[in-house]
Coordinates of C-alpha atoms and ligand atoms in Angstrom, one line a residue:
M435 CA 102.5 -19.9 71.0
D436 CA 102.6 -23.4 71.9
S437 CA 100.6 -25.9 69.4
P438 CA 101.6 -29.5 68.6
V439 CA 103.9 -29.9 66.0
D440 CA 101.4 -31.3 63.0
Q441 CA 98.3 -29.3 64.3
T442 CA 97.0 -27.1 61.8
V443 CA 95.8 -23.7 61.6
L444 CA 92.5 -24.6 61.1
V445 CA 92.3 -27.0 64.3
Y446 CA 93.9 -24.7 66.0
L447 CA 91.2 -21.8 65.4
R448 CA 88.4 -23.8 66.0
E449 CA 89.4 -25.5 69.4
N450 CA 90.1 -21.6 70.7
G451 CA 86.5 -20.6 69.7
L452 CA 87.3 -18.6 66.1
V453 CA 84.4 -21.0 64.2
G454 CA 84.3 -18.4 61.2
T455 CA 86.4 -20.5 59.5
K456 CA 85.0 -23.4 58.0
E457 CA 86.1 -27.4 57.5
G458 CA 84.5 -28.5 53.8
C459 CA 87.3 -31.2 52.3
A460 CA 90.1 -30.9 54.8
S461 CA 92.2 -31.4 51.7
G462 CA 92.9 -28.2 50.3
D463 CA 90.4 -28.1 47.8
C464 CA 87.4 -26.6 48.4
G465 CA 88.2 -23.0 49.8
A466 CA 86.0 -22.8 52.9
C467 CA 89.2 -22.9 55.3
T468 CA 90.8 -20.1 53.6
V469 CA 92.7 -17.4 55.5
M470 CA 95.2 -14.5 54.9
V471 CA 98.3 -14.5 56.4
G472 CA 100.8 -11.2 56.3
S473 CA 104.7 -11.5 56.1
N474 CA 106.7 -8.3 56.5
T475 CA 108.3 -8.2 53.2
E476 CA 110.7 -4.9 52.9
G477 CA 108.7 -2.7 55.3
R478 CA 104.9 -3.6 54.5
I479 CA 102.8 -6.4 54.8
V480 CA 101.8 -8.5 51.9
Y481 CA 99.2 -10.4 52.3
H482 CA 98.6 -14.1 50.9
T483 CA 95.4 -16.7 51.2
R484 CA 96.3 -20.1 52.0
N485 CA 93.9 -23.2 52.9
S486 CA 94.0 -23.4 56.7
C487 CA 93.1 -27.0 56.6
I488 CA 96.7 -27.8 55.4
T489 CA 99.0 -25.3 56.7
P490 CA 100.8 -26.4 60.0
M491 CA 100.0 -23.7 62.8
N492 CA 103.8 -23.5 63.4
Q493 CA 105.0 -22.3 60.1
L494 CA 102.6 -19.0 60.9
A495 CA 104.7 -17.9 64.0
G496 CA 106.1 -14.2 63.2
N497 CA 103.4 -14.0 60.5
H498 CA 99.9 -11.7 60.9
L499 CA 97.0 -14.4 60.8
I500 CA 93.9 -13.0 59.4
T501 CA 90.6 -14.7 59.5
V502 CA 87.0 -13.8 58.2
E503 CA 86.4 -12.5 61.9
G504 CA 89.1 -10.0 61.7
L505 CA 87.9 -8.3 58.8
G506 CA 85.4 -6.2 60.3
D507 CA 82.3 -6.2 62.6
E508 CA 78.5 -5.3 62.3
S509 CA 79.9 -1.7 62.6
Q510 CA 82.4 -1.7 60.1
L511 CA 82.0 -4.2 57.7
H512 CA 85.0 -5.0 55.1
P513 CA 84.0 -3.7 51.4
V514 CA 84.0 -7.5 50.3
Q515 CA 81.4 -8.2 53.2
Q516 CA 78.9 -5.3 52.2
Q517 CA 79.0 -6.2 48.5
M518 CA 78.4 -9.9 48.9
I519 CA 75.4 -8.5 51.5
A520 CA 74.1 -6.5 48.4
H521 CA 74.5 -8.9 46.1
H522 CA 73.0 -11.6 47.7
A523 CA 76.0 -14.0 47.5
S524 CA 75.8 -16.1 50.4
Q525 CA 72.9 -18.6 50.2
C526 CA 73.8 -21.9 52.9
G527 CA 76.7 -19.7 53.8
F528 CA 79.1 -22.7 54.5
C529 CA 81.5 -21.7 51.7
T530 CA 81.3 -17.8 51.9
P531 CA 83.8 -17.1 54.7
G532 CA 86.4 -18.7 52.4
F533 CA 85.0 -16.5 49.6
V534 CA 84.8 -13.0 51.6
V535 CA 88.7 -14.1 52.6
S536 CA 90.0 -14.6 49.2
L537 CA 88.0 -11.4 47.7
A538 CA 90.0 -9.3 50.9
A539 CA 92.5 -10.6 50.1
L540 CA 92.6 -9.6 46.1
V541 CA 91.3 -5.7 47.5
E542 CA 94.4 -5.5 50.1
S543 CA 96.0 -6.1 47.3
R544 CA 94.7 -3.9 45.0
A545 CA 94.1 -6.1 42.3
A546 CA 93.0 -4.8 39.5
P547 CA 89.4 -4.7 39.2
T548 CA 88.7 -7.3 36.3
R549 CA 86.7 -10.3 36.2
E550 CA 90.1 -12.1 35.3
A551 CA 91.8 -11.4 38.2
V552 CA 88.7 -12.3 40.3
L553 CA 88.0 -15.5 38.9
E554 CA 91.9 -16.0 39.4
G555 CA 91.5 -15.1 42.9
L556 CA 88.7 -17.3 43.8
S557 CA 90.6 -20.0 42.0
G558 CA 90.9 -22.2 45.0
N559 CA 87.0 -21.8 46.5
L560 CA 84.0 -24.1 46.0
C561 CA 80.5 -22.8 46.3
R562 CA 77.4 -25.8 45.7
C563 CA 74.5 -23.6 46.1
T564 CA 74.7 -19.7 45.2
G565 CA 76.2 -19.9 41.7
Y566 CA 79.0 -17.7 41.2
G567 CA 77.8 -15.0 39.6
P568 CA 77.1 -12.5 42.5
I569 CA 80.2 -13.7 44.5
L570 CA 81.7 -12.4 40.8
A571 CA 79.8 -9.3 40.5
S572 CA 80.5 -9.0 44.4
G573 CA 84.4 -8.9 44.3
L574 CA 84.3 -6.8 41.1
S575 CA 82.7 -3.9 43.0
A576 CA 84.2 -4.3 45.9
L577 CA 87.3 -3.7 44.1
K578 CA 85.9 -0.6 42.3
L579 CA 85.5 1.1 45.8
E580 CA 87.6 3.7 47.5
Y581 CA 89.0 1.7 50.2
R582 CA 92.0 2.3 53.0
S583 CA 93.0 -0.7 54.8
S584 CA 93.3 -0.7 58.5
L585 CA 94.4 -4.2 58.9
G586 CA 98.2 -3.5 59.4
S587 CA 99.8 -1.0 61.6
R588 CA 103.1 0.0 62.0
R589 CA 103.7 -1.1 65.0
L590 CA 102.2 -4.7 63.8
I591 CA 104.7 -4.6 61.1
E592 CA 107.9 -4.3 63.1
S593 CA 106.8 -6.7 65.1
L594 CA 106.8 -9.5 62.4
G595 CA 109.9 -11.4 61.7
Q596 CA 111.1 -14.8 60.8
E597 CA 111.2 -17.0 64.0
T598 CA 112.8 -19.8 64.7
G599 CA 112.6 -23.1 66.9
L600 CA 108.9 -22.6 67.8
C601 CA 108.3 -26.0 69.6
Q602 CA 110.9 -28.3 70.4
F603 CA 109.9 -30.9 67.3
Y604 CA 108.9 -28.1 64.9
R605 CA 112.4 -26.6 63.4
R606 CA 112.8 -23.5 61.1
P607 CA 116.1 -22.8 60.5
L608 CA 117.0 -19.9 58.7
S609 CA 120.3 -21.2 56.8
E610 CA 121.3 -24.2 54.7
P611 CA 123.9 -24.9 57.8
D612 CA 121.7 -24.7 60.7
L613 CA 119.4 -26.8 58.4
Q614 CA 121.7 -29.1 58.1
K615 CA 122.5 -29.2 61.2
D616 CA 118.8 -29.7 62.0
I617 CA 118.5 -32.8 60.0
L618 CA 121.5 -34.3 61.4
E619 CA 120.1 -33.8 65.2
N620 CA 116.6 -34.9 64.3
P621 CA 116.9 -38.2 62.0
G622 CA 113.2 -39.1 62.3
A623 CA 111.8 -35.4 61.3
R624 CA 109.9 -34.9 58.1
L625 CA 110.9 -31.8 55.9
V626 CA 108.1 -29.2 55.4
A627 CA 107.6 -26.7 53.1
G628 CA 104.3 -25.2 51.7
G629 CA 102.8 -28.5 53.5
S630 CA 100.0 -28.9 50.3
D631 CA 100.8 -32.4 50.0
L632 CA 102.8 -33.5 53.4
M633 CA 100.0 -32.2 55.6
L634 CA 97.4 -34.2 53.5
E635 CA 99.0 -37.4 55.5
V636 CA 97.7 -35.7 58.8
T637 CA 94.2 -34.8 57.8
Q638 CA 93.5 -37.8 55.2
E639 CA 94.9 -40.4 56.5
F640 CA 95.5 -39.7 60.1
R641 CA 99.1 -40.0 60.8
S642 CA 100.9 -37.9 62.5
F643 CA 104.3 -36.3 63.1
S644 CA 106.7 -36.4 65.6
A645 CA 109.0 -33.8 64.2
L646 CA 108.8 -31.3 61.5
I647 CA 112.2 -29.0 60.0
D648 CA 110.3 -26.5 58.1
L649 CA 112.3 -25.2 55.1
T650 CA 110.1 -21.8 54.0
G651 CA 112.7 -19.7 56.4
V652 CA 115.9 -21.0 54.6
N653 CA 117.1 -18.0 53.1
E654 CA 119.6 -20.1 50.6
L655 CA 116.3 -22.1 49.4
T656 CA 114.0 -19.5 48.8
E657 CA 116.7 -17.5 46.4
I658 CA 116.1 -17.4 42.4
D659 CA 119.7 -16.5 40.9
E660 CA 119.9 -16.2 37.1
D661 CA 123.6 -16.1 36.4
A662 CA 126.5 -17.8 34.2
G663 CA 124.1 -19.0 31.8
F664 CA 121.8 -20.8 34.6
I665 CA 118.5 -20.0 36.1
E666 CA 118.8 -21.2 39.9
I667 CA 116.1 -21.9 41.7
G668 CA 116.1 -22.5 45.2
A669 CA 113.7 -25.8 46.2
A670 CA 111.3 -23.7 48.6
V671 CA 110.2 -21.1 46.5
S672 CA 106.8 -21.1 45.7
Y673 CA 104.7 -21.0 42.9
T674 CA 103.5 -17.6 43.3
R675 CA 106.9 -16.6 43.0
L676 CA 107.8 -18.3 39.7
E677 CA 104.9 -16.9 38.3
K678 CA 106.5 -13.5 38.7
F679 CA 110.0 -14.7 37.7
F680 CA 108.7 -16.3 34.5
L681 CA 106.6 -14.0 33.4
N682 CA 108.1 -12.3 30.9
R683 CA 110.5 -15.8 30.0
S684 CA 107.9 -17.8 29.6
K685 CA 104.1 -17.8 28.6
P686 CA 104.1 -21.7 28.0
F687 CA 105.3 -22.2 32.1
L688 CA 103.6 -19.3 33.1
D689 CA 100.2 -20.6 31.7
L690 CA 101.2 -24.1 33.0
L691 CA 101.6 -22.6 36.7
R692 CA 98.3 -20.8 36.4
R693 CA 96.9 -24.0 36.1
L694 CA 98.3 -26.3 38.7
G695 CA 96.3 -25.9 41.7
S696 CA 94.7 -22.9 43.0
R697 CA 95.7 -19.5 44.1
Q698 CA 95.8 -20.8 48.2
I699 CA 97.7 -23.8 46.9
R700 CA 100.3 -21.7 44.4
N701 CA 100.6 -19.4 47.3
V702 CA 102.7 -22.2 49.2
G703 CA 103.4 -24.8 47.2
T704 CA 107.0 -25.2 46.5
I705 CA 109.2 -26.7 43.0
G706 CA 110.9 -28.6 45.6
G707 CA 107.6 -30.5 47.4
N708 CA 106.5 -30.8 43.9
L709 CA 109.9 -33.3 43.1
G710 CA 110.0 -34.5 46.7
N711 CA 106.8 -35.9 46.9
A712 CA 107.7 -37.6 43.6
S713 CA 103.9 -37.7 42.2
P714 CA 103.9 -39.5 38.8
I715 CA 101.4 -36.7 37.7
A716 CA 103.0 -33.9 39.3
D717 CA 102.9 -30.8 36.9
I718 CA 106.6 -29.5 37.0
P719 CA 108.9 -32.8 36.3
P720 CA 108.3 -33.2 32.6
V721 CA 109.4 -29.3 32.4
L722 CA 112.3 -29.8 34.1
L723 CA 113.0 -32.9 32.2
V724 CA 112.5 -31.2 28.9
W725 CA 114.6 -28.0 29.9
D726 CA 117.5 -30.5 30.6
A727 CA 117.1 -29.5 34.7
E728 CA 119.5 -30.5 37.0
I729 CA 118.8 -31.1 40.8
E730 CA 121.1 -30.2 43.1
L731 CA 121.0 -32.5 46.1
V732 CA 122.7 -31.8 49.6
S733 CA 123.4 -34.1 52.4
S734 CA 123.2 -33.4 56.2
K735 CA 126.4 -32.8 56.2
G736 CA 127.0 -30.8 53.6
K737 CA 127.8 -32.6 50.8
I738 CA 126.6 -31.9 47.4
R739 CA 125.5 -33.7 44.0
F740 CA 124.3 -33.1 41.0
I741 CA 121.0 -35.4 39.4
R742 CA 119.4 -34.8 36.0
A743 CA 116.0 -34.4 36.2
D744 CA 115.2 -37.5 34.0
S745 CA 117.7 -39.6 36.3
F746 CA 115.8 -38.3 39.4
Y747 CA 113.0 -40.8 39.5
E748 CA 113.6 -44.6 40.4
G749 CA 109.8 -46.0 40.5
Y750 CA 106.8 -45.0 41.5
K751 CA 106.4 -42.2 44.6
K752 CA 110.6 -43.6 44.7
T753 CA 113.2 -40.8 44.1
K754 CA 117.1 -40.8 44.1
L755 CA 116.9 -38.8 47.5
K756 CA 119.1 -40.7 50.3
K757 CA 118.3 -40.3 53.9
G758 CA 119.4 -37.0 55.6
E759 CA 119.5 -35.4 52.1
Y760 CA 117.3 -32.4 50.6
I761 CA 116.5 -30.8 47.5
A762 CA 118.2 -27.7 47.6
R763 CA 118.3 -25.9 44.1
I764 CA 117.7 -26.4 40.6
H765 CA 119.6 -25.6 37.8
I766 CA 118.1 -25.0 34.3
P767 CA 120.2 -24.1 31.3
T768 CA 119.1 -20.5 30.5
M769 CA 119.1 -21.2 26.8
T770 CA 116.7 -24.3 27.2
V771 CA 114.1 -21.8 28.2
K772 CA 114.8 -19.5 25.0
H773 CA 114.2 -22.5 22.4
F774 CA 110.6 -23.3 21.3
H775 CA 108.9 -24.8 24.1
R776 CA 104.7 -25.8 24.9
F777 CA 103.3 -27.4 28.3
Y778 CA 100.2 -29.0 27.7
K779 CA 97.7 -30.2 30.6
V780 CA 95.2 -31.9 30.4
S781 CA 92.7 -32.1 33.7
K782 CA 89.1 -32.7 34.4
R783 CA 88.8 -29.1 35.8
L784 CA 90.5 -26.1 34.3
E785 CA 91.4 -25.0 38.1
D786 CA 92.0 -27.0 40.9
D787 CA 92.5 -30.3 39.3
I788 CA 95.4 -32.8 39.2
S789 CA 96.4 -33.4 35.8
S790 CA 95.0 -36.2 33.3
V791 CA 97.6 -36.0 31.2
M792 CA 100.5 -33.6 31.7
G793 CA 102.9 -33.3 28.1
A794 CA 105.8 -31.1 27.6
F795 CA 107.8 -30.5 24.6
R796 CA 111.2 -28.7 23.5
F797 CA 112.5 -28.1 20.0
A798 CA 115.7 -26.3 18.9
G799 CA 115.6 -25.9 15.3
E800 CA 114.5 -23.5 12.6
G801 CA 112.7 -23.6 9.7
G802 CA 110.2 -26.3 10.5
V803 CA 113.1 -28.6 11.0
I804 CA 114.2 -29.7 14.4
A805 CA 117.9 -30.1 15.4
E806 CA 117.3 -31.0 18.9
A807 CA 113.9 -32.7 20.6
R808 CA 113.0 -33.4 24.3
I809 CA 109.5 -34.6 24.6
A810 CA 108.5 -35.9 28.3
F811 CA 105.2 -36.8 30.2
G812 CA 103.4 -37.0 33.3
G813 CA 101.0 -39.5 33.9
M814 CA 101.7 -42.1 31.6
A815 CA 103.8 -44.1 33.7
E816 CA 104.7 -44.3 37.2
V817 CA 107.3 -41.7 36.9
P818 CA 107.3 -38.7 34.6
V819 CA 109.2 -40.1 31.4
R820 CA 111.2 -39.0 28.4
L821 CA 110.3 -40.5 25.0
K822 CA 113.9 -40.8 23.8
K823 CA 113.1 -42.5 20.6
I824 CA 110.6 -40.4 19.5
E825 CA 112.9 -37.2 20.3
K826 CA 115.3 -39.3 17.8
M827 CA 112.6 -39.5 15.2
V828 CA 112.0 -36.3 14.9
V829 CA 115.0 -34.9 14.3
N830 CA 116.3 -33.7 11.0
R831 CA 112.8 -34.7 9.6
A832 CA 109.9 -33.6 7.3
L833 CA 107.0 -33.4 9.9
D834 CA 104.8 -34.9 7.3
K835 CA 101.9 -37.5 7.2
E836 CA 104.2 -40.6 7.0
L837 CA 106.5 -39.7 9.9
R838 CA 103.2 -38.7 12.2
A839 CA 101.7 -42.0 11.6
R840 CA 104.8 -43.8 12.9
L841 CA 104.6 -41.7 15.6
R842 CA 101.4 -41.9 17.0
E843 CA 102.2 -45.7 16.5
E844 CA 105.2 -45.5 18.7
I845 CA 103.5 -43.6 21.2
A846 CA 101.4 -46.6 21.6
S847 CA 103.9 -48.5 21.8
E848 CA 106.1 -47.3 24.2
L849 CA 103.8 -45.8 26.8
S850 CA 100.9 -48.1 28.8
P851 CA 99.1 -45.9 31.0
I852 CA 96.9 -47.2 33.8
S853 CA 93.2 -46.2 34.1
D854 CA 91.8 -44.7 37.1
V855 CA 89.4 -41.9 38.4
R856 CA 91.0 -39.3 35.8
A857 CA 91.3 -41.0 33.0
S858 CA 91.1 -44.2 31.3
S859 CA 94.1 -46.0 29.7
G860 CA 93.3 -45.2 26.2
Y861 CA 92.0 -41.7 26.5
R862 CA 95.4 -41.0 27.8
L863 CA 97.1 -42.5 25.2
E864 CA 94.8 -40.4 22.8
V865 CA 95.6 -37.2 24.5
A866 CA 99.1 -37.7 24.2
E867 CA 99.3 -38.4 20.6
A868 CA 97.3 -35.5 20.1
M869 CA 99.7 -33.2 22.3
L870 CA 102.5 -34.3 20.3
M871 CA 100.8 -33.5 16.9
R872 CA 100.1 -29.9 18.5
A873 CA 103.2 -29.4 19.5
L874 CA 105.0 -30.3 15.7
D875 CA 102.4 -28.2 14.5
E876 CA 102.9 -25.3 16.6
F877 CA 107.0 -25.6 16.1
S878 CA 105.8 -25.7 12.2
G879 CA 104.3 -21.9 12.9
N880 CA 100.7 -23.4 12.8
E881 CA 99.7 -22.2 16.1
R882 CA 96.3 -23.6 17.6
I883 CA 93.6 -22.4 19.7
N884 CA 94.2 -22.2 23.1
I885 CA 90.5 -22.3 24.7
T886 CA 91.8 -20.4 28.0
E887 CA 92.1 -17.6 25.8
L888 CA 89.1 -17.9 23.9
E889 CA 86.5 -14.9 24.8
L890 CA 82.9 -15.7 24.3
D891 CA 80.5 -13.3 22.4
A892 CA 77.9 -12.1 25.2
Ligands
FAD1896 C1 94.3 -29.0 46.2 C2 95.0 -29.3 45.6 C3 95.4 -29.1 44.5 C4 97.1 -29.5 43.6 N1 97.0 -29.2 42.6 C5 98.2 -29.7 41.5 C6 98.6 -29.3 40.3 O1 98.0 -28.9 40.0 N2 99.6 -29.9 40.0 C7 100.7 -30.3 41.0 O2 101.9 -30.9 40.4 N3 100.6 -30.6 42.3 C8 99.8 -29.9 42.2 N4 99.4 -30.4 43.8 C9 100.5 -30.7 44.9 C10 101.0 -29.7 45.7 O3 101.0 -30.3 47.2 C11 102.3 -30.0 45.0 O4 102.5 -29.3 43.4 C12 103.7 -29.1 45.8 O5 104.5 -28.7 45.1 C13 104.4 -29.8 46.9 O6 105.0 -28.5 47.6 P1 105.1 -28.5 48.7 O7 105.7 -27.0 49.1 O8 103.5 -28.1 49.4 O9 105.5 -29.3 49.8 P2 105.2 -30.4 51.1 O10 103.9 -31.0 51.6 O11 105.9 -29.2 51.8 O12 106.3 -31.7 50.5 C14 105.9 -32.4 49.5 C15 106.9 -33.7 50.0 O13 108.2 -33.4 49.9 C16 109.3 -33.1 50.5 N5 109.9 -32.0 50.4 C17 109.6 -30.7 50.1 N6 110.5 -29.9 50.1 C18 111.6 -30.7 49.7 C19 112.7 -30.4 49.6 N7 113.7 -29.3 49.5 N8 113.7 -31.4 49.8 C20 113.4 -32.8 50.0 N9 111.9 -33.5 50.3 C21 111.3 -32.0 50.2 C22 108.1 -33.2 51.9 O14 109.1 -33.9 53.2 C23 107.3 -34.1 51.4 O15 107.2 -35.5 51.7 C24 98.0 -30.1 44.4 C25 97.8 -30.0 45.9 C26 96.5 -29.8 46.5 C27 96.3 -29.6 48.0
FES1897 S1 88.5 -27.1 54.1 FE1 88.6 -27.6 52.1 S2 89.8 -26.8 51.9 FE2 90.5 -26.7 53.5
FES1898 S1 76.4 -20.9 49.9 FE1 76.0 -22.8 49.9 S2 78.2 -23.6 49.7 FE2 78.3 -21.5 49.0

């Protein structure tokens, strides 16, 4: 394969006549470009969905790429294609290939035939004409059918593997020493992990990169360890893997992850990329601030330094990363994950939307009395912030009306968020106050309703 260093999978496909995969937004939002990517995982192919519009083509070497054309043909349609026809689930058809591929990925991974599983699998696909009812019904029906996949043969599985040095300017090191060597030898190269942020510079700002160093093959950066009182998460660990790891460790974090981007974004986006892009509204930094996490930075010469998550940000879109350094691991004290914690995300849409305000809270203590507090917000300043004064105000105090009134005043004086397309400054302040009150209530044992868990009577 010979592909320009920053060419996307979508451009490659369409330039090579595979036009079933569509371009809607070219920013990872609509899902029209969804493809399935299979990798050799312990002797079997595991498929996941990605947005081809923001996937660097070079990243897929050694993987099995399936587009809508590869799912079936007129004589033998994939069960999802059959059900989409049976349920009249396509109108203008522009979004249809993306929906078909997302649903096919559910069928291939033998997802449970439930409405929740289908909704989750479609969290990154938008349709503006058919309506979602028939599409959902198609997915549910397809999941209930008897089906034997013919997608991955044994010979294919054996041919899949990790590849390095794909083109002269696209490096894919497999170990940290090799990564450091690549950074030293290519000082102008940008680091890419999931590409879900970086590739927008190509598709939205029309920039091009002369060289990229891909972190997703670096073994040490893709590991999660729990040892000696710390959870250590490699910077190139994806959200999908975090969901699995935190499944029984933190429900609030799991709930937040399920609100972060879409299935396609979570399959590729990494924790290191979320810190590296230095967005003031990224969802992970407030979590790391309240969990007292430390970030391990490594230089191209192998020099290691640790920095507290609450000191990592210097200003708008600026971090303390030095030239040639990369984020290697995030270290979270296991104890802080065991304390009471809550993460609240408010955004305009439930799925696949950036937060207007993201609030994170950790309280240690018992009997309704807080012995130690951490309170952090995203979307309220030019960097993710910890409210240290308010943390002190709630320690060893009765969480009564009088204190709450003072906390509201203090929040309004400490924070002055901007107004933008997502929310006005005043709205953000009200939401932040409400989040703090809710966290205090829940710490005191008054669990509030979670609208994502509400079930409506039919
Ligand atoms: C449709 C869509 C929805 C989204 N929704 C959300 C959301 O709800 N919440 C949210 O928080 N974010 C959201 N995002 C942003 C999403 O891109 C990040 O959350 C994601 O974590 C970025 O990770 P990545 O691996 O894709 O980073 P990349 O795009 O690969 O990299 C991002 C930046 O970080 C740098 N970088 C990456 N890894 C490292 C490292 N180890 N060391 C140093 N620098 C590094 C890169 O050089 C680049 O500058 C969304 C993005 C899209 C496109
Ligand atoms: S074209 Fe819209 S997500 Fe890729
Ligand atoms: S069928 Fe027209 S956008 Fe979905």
